[in-house]
Short mmCIF file of N, CA and C in Angstrom, two decimals:
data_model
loop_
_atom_site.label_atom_id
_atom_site.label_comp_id
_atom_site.label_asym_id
_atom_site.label_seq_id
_atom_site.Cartn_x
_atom_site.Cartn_y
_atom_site.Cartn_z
N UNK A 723 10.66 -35.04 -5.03
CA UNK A 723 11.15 -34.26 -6.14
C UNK A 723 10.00 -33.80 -7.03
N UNK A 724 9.04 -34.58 -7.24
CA UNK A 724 7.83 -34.01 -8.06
C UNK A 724 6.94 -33.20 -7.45
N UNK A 725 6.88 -33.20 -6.67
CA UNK A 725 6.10 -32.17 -4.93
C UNK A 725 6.92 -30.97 -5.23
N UNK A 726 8.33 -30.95 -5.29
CA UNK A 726 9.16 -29.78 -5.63
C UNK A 726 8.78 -29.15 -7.03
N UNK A 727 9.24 -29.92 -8.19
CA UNK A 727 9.08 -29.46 -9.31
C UNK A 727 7.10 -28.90 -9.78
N UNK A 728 6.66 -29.62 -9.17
CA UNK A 728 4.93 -28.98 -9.30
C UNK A 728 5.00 -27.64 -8.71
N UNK A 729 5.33 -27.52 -7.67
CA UNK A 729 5.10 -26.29 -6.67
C UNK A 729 5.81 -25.07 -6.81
N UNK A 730 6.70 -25.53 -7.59
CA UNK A 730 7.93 -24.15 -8.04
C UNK A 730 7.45 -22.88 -8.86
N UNK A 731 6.45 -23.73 -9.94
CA UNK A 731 6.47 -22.42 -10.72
C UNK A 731 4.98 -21.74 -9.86
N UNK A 732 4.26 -22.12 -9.27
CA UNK A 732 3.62 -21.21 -8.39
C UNK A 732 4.11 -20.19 -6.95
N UNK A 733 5.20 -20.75 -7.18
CA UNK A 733 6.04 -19.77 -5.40
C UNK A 733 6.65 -18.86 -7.04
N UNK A 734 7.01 -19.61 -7.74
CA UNK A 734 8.03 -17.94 -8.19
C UNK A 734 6.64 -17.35 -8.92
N UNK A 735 5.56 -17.42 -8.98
CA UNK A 735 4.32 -16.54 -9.64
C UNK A 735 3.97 -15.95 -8.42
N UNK A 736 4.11 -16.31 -7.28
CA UNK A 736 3.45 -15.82 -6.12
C UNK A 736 4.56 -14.48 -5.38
N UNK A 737 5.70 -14.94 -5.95
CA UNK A 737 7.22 -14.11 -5.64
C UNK A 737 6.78 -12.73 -6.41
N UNK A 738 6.71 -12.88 -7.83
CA UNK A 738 6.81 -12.02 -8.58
C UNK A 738 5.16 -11.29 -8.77
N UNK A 739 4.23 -11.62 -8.20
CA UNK A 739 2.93 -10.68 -7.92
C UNK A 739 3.37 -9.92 -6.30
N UNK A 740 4.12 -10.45 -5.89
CA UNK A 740 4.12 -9.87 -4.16
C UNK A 740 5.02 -8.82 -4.53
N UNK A 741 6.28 -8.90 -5.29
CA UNK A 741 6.83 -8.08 -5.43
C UNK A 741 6.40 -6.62 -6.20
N UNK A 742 5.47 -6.94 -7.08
CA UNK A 742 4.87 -5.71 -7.93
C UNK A 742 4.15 -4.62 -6.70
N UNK A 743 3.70 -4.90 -5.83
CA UNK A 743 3.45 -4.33 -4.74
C UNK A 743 1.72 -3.85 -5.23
N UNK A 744 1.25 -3.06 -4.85
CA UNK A 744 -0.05 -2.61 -4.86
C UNK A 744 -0.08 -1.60 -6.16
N UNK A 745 -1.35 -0.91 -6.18
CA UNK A 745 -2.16 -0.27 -7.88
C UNK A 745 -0.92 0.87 -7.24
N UNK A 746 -0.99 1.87 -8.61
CA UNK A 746 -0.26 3.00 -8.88
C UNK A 746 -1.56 4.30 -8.38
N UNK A 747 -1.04 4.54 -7.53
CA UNK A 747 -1.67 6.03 -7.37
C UNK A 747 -1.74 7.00 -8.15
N UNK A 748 -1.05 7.22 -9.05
CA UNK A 748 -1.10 8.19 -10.27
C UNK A 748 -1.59 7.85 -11.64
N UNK A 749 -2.01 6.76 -11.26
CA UNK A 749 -3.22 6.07 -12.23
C UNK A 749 -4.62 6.26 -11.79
N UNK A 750 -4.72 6.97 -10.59
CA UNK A 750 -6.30 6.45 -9.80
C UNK A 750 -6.80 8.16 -9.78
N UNK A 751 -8.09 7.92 -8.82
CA UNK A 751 -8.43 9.43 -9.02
C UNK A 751 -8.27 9.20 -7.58
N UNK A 752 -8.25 10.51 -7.19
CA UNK A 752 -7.71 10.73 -5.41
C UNK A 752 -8.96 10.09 -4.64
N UNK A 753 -10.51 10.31 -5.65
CA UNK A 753 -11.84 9.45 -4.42
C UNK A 753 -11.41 8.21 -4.83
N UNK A 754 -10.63 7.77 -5.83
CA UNK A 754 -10.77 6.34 -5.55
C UNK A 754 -9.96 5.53 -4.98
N UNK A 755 -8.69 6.28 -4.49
CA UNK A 755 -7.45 5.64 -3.72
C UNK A 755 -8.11 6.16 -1.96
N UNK A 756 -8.91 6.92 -1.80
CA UNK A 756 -9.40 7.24 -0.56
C UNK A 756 -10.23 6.13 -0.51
N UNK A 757 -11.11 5.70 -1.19
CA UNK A 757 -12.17 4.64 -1.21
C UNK A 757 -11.10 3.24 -0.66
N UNK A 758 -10.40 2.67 -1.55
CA UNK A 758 -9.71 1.64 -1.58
C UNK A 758 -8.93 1.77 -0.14
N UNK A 759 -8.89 2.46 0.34
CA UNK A 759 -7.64 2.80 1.62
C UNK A 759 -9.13 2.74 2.78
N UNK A 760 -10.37 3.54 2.60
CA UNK A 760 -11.54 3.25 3.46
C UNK A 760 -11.87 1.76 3.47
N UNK A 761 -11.88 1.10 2.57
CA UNK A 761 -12.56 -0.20 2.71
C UNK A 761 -11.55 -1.33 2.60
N UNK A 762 -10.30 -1.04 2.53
CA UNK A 762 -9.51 -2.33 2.93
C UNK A 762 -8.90 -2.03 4.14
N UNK A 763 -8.92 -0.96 5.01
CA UNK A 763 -8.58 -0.72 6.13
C UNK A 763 -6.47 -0.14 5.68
N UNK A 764 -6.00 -1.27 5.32
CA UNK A 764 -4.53 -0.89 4.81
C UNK A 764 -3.87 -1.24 3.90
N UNK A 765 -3.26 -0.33 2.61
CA UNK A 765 -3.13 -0.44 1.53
C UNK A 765 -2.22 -0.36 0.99
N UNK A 766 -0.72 -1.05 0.05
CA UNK A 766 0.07 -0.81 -0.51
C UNK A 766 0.00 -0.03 -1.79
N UNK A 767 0.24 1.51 -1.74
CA UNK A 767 0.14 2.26 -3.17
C UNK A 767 1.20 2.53 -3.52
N UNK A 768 1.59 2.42 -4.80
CA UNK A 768 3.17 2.73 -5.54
C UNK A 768 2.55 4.49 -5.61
N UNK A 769 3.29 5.50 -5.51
CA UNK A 769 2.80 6.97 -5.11
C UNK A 769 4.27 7.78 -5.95
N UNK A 770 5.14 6.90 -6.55
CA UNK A 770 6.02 7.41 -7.37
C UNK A 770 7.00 6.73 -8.19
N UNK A 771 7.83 7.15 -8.49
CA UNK A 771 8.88 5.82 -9.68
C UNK A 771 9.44 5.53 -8.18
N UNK A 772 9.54 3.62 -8.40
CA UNK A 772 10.47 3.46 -7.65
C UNK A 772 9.68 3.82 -5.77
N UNK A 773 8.82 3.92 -5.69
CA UNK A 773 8.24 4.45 -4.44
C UNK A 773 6.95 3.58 -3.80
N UNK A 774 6.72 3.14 -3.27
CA UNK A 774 5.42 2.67 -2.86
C UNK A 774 5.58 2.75 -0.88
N UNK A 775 4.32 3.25 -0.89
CA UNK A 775 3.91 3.41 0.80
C UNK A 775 2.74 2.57 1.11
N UNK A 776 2.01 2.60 2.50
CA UNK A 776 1.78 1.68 3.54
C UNK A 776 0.53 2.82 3.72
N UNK A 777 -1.05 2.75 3.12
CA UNK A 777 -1.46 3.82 3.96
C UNK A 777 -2.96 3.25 4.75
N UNK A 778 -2.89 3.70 5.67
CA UNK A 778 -4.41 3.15 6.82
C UNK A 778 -5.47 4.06 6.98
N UNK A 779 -6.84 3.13 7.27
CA UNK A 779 -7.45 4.06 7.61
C UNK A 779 -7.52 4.92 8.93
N UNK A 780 -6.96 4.06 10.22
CA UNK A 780 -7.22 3.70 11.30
C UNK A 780 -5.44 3.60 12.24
N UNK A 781 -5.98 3.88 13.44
CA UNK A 781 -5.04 3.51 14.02
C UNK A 781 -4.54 1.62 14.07
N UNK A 782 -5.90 1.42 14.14
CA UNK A 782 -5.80 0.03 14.67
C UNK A 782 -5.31 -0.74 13.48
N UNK A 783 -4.59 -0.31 12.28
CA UNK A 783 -3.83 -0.78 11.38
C UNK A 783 -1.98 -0.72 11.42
N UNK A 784 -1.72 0.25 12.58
CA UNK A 784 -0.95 0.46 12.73
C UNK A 784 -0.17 -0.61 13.99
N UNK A 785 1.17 -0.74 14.04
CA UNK A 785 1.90 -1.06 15.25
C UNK A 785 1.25 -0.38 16.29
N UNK A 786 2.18 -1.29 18.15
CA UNK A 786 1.79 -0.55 19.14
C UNK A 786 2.44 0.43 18.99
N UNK A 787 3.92 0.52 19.05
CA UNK A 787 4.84 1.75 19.27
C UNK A 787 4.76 2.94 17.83
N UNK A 788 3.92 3.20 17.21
CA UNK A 788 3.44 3.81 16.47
C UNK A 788 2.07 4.36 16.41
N UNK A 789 1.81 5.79 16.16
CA UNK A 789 1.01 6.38 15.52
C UNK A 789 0.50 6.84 14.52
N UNK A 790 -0.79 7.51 13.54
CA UNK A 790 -0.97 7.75 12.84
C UNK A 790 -0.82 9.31 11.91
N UNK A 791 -0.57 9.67 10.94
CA UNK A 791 -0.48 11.01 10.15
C UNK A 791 -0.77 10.90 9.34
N UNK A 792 -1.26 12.19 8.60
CA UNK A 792 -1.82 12.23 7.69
C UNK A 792 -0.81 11.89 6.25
N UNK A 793 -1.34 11.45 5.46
CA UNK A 793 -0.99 11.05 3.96
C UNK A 793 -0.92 11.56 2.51
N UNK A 794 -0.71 12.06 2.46
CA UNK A 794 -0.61 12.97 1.13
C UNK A 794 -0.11 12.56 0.07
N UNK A 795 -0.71 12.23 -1.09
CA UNK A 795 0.58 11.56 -2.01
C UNK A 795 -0.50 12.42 -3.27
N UNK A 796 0.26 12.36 -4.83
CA UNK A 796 -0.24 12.36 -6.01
C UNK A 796 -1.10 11.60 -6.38
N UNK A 797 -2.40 12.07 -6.97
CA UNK A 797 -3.23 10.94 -8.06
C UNK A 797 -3.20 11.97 -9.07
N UNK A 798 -4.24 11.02 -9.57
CA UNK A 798 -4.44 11.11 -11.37
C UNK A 798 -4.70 12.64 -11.36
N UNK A 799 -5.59 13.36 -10.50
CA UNK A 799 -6.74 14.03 -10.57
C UNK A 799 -6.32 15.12 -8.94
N UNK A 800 -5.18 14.91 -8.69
CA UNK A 800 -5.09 15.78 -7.36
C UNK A 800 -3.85 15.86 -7.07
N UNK A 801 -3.02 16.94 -7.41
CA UNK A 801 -1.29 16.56 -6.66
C UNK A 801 -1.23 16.65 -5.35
N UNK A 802 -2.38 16.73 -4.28
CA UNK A 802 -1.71 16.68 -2.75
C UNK A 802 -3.16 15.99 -2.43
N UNK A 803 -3.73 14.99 -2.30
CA UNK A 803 -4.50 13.75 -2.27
C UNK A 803 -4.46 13.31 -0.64
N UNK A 804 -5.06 13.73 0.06
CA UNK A 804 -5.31 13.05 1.41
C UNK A 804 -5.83 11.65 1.23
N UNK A 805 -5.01 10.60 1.07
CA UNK A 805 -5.71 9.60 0.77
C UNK A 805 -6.01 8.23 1.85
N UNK A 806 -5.65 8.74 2.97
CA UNK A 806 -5.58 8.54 4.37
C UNK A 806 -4.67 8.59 5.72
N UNK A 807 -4.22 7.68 6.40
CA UNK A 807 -2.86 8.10 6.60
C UNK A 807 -1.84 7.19 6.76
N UNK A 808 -0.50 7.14 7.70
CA UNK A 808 0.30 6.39 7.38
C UNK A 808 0.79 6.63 8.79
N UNK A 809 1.48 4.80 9.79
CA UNK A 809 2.01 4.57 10.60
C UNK A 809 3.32 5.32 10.73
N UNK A 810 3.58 6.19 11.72
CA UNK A 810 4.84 6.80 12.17
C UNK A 810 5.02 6.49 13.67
N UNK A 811 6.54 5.68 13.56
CA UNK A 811 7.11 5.52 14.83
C UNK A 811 7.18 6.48 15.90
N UNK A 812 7.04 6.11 16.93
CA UNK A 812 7.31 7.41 18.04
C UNK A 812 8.71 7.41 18.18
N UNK A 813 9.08 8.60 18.58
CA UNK A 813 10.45 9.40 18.96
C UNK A 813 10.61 8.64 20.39
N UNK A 814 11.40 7.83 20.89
CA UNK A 814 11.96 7.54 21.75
C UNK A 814 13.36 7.90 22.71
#
């Protein structure tokens, strides 16, 4: 029970940072959400109210049965922002 009660309030701190999801794209400048998406390979960006996407640099961030496209979202500093791209399922 004390193993429980210690450990609780770090799972619900760990709940409620996972859930906020990644930085706001319309806070950033478009080189710097391209930067962040180049050097972490794959990136959670919130890209609108209520909106957040998945974007890669690489295929090899993606599933097998998926490919890559290009990405376009809003920043601070660019309304159509190539900021890398994003896993799309194949048509089966």
């Amino acid at each position: 029970m004390r193993t429980f009660l210690f450990t609780l309030p770090f799972v619900l701190v760990a709940g409620a940072a996972f859930a906020q999801g990644g930085p706001n794209a319309a806070s950033m400048s478009c080189a710097s959400a391209q930067q962040m998406v180049q050097q972490q390979g794959a990136v959670v960006l919130w890209d609108g109210p209520n909106v957040m996407g998945r974007y890669v640099s690489g295929q090899q961030y993606c599933d097998v049965n998926t490919f890559i496209a290009p990405a376009w979202i809003k920043t601070q500093d660019n309304p159509q922002c190539l900021v890398g791209n994003y896993c799309q399922q194949q048509n089966q």
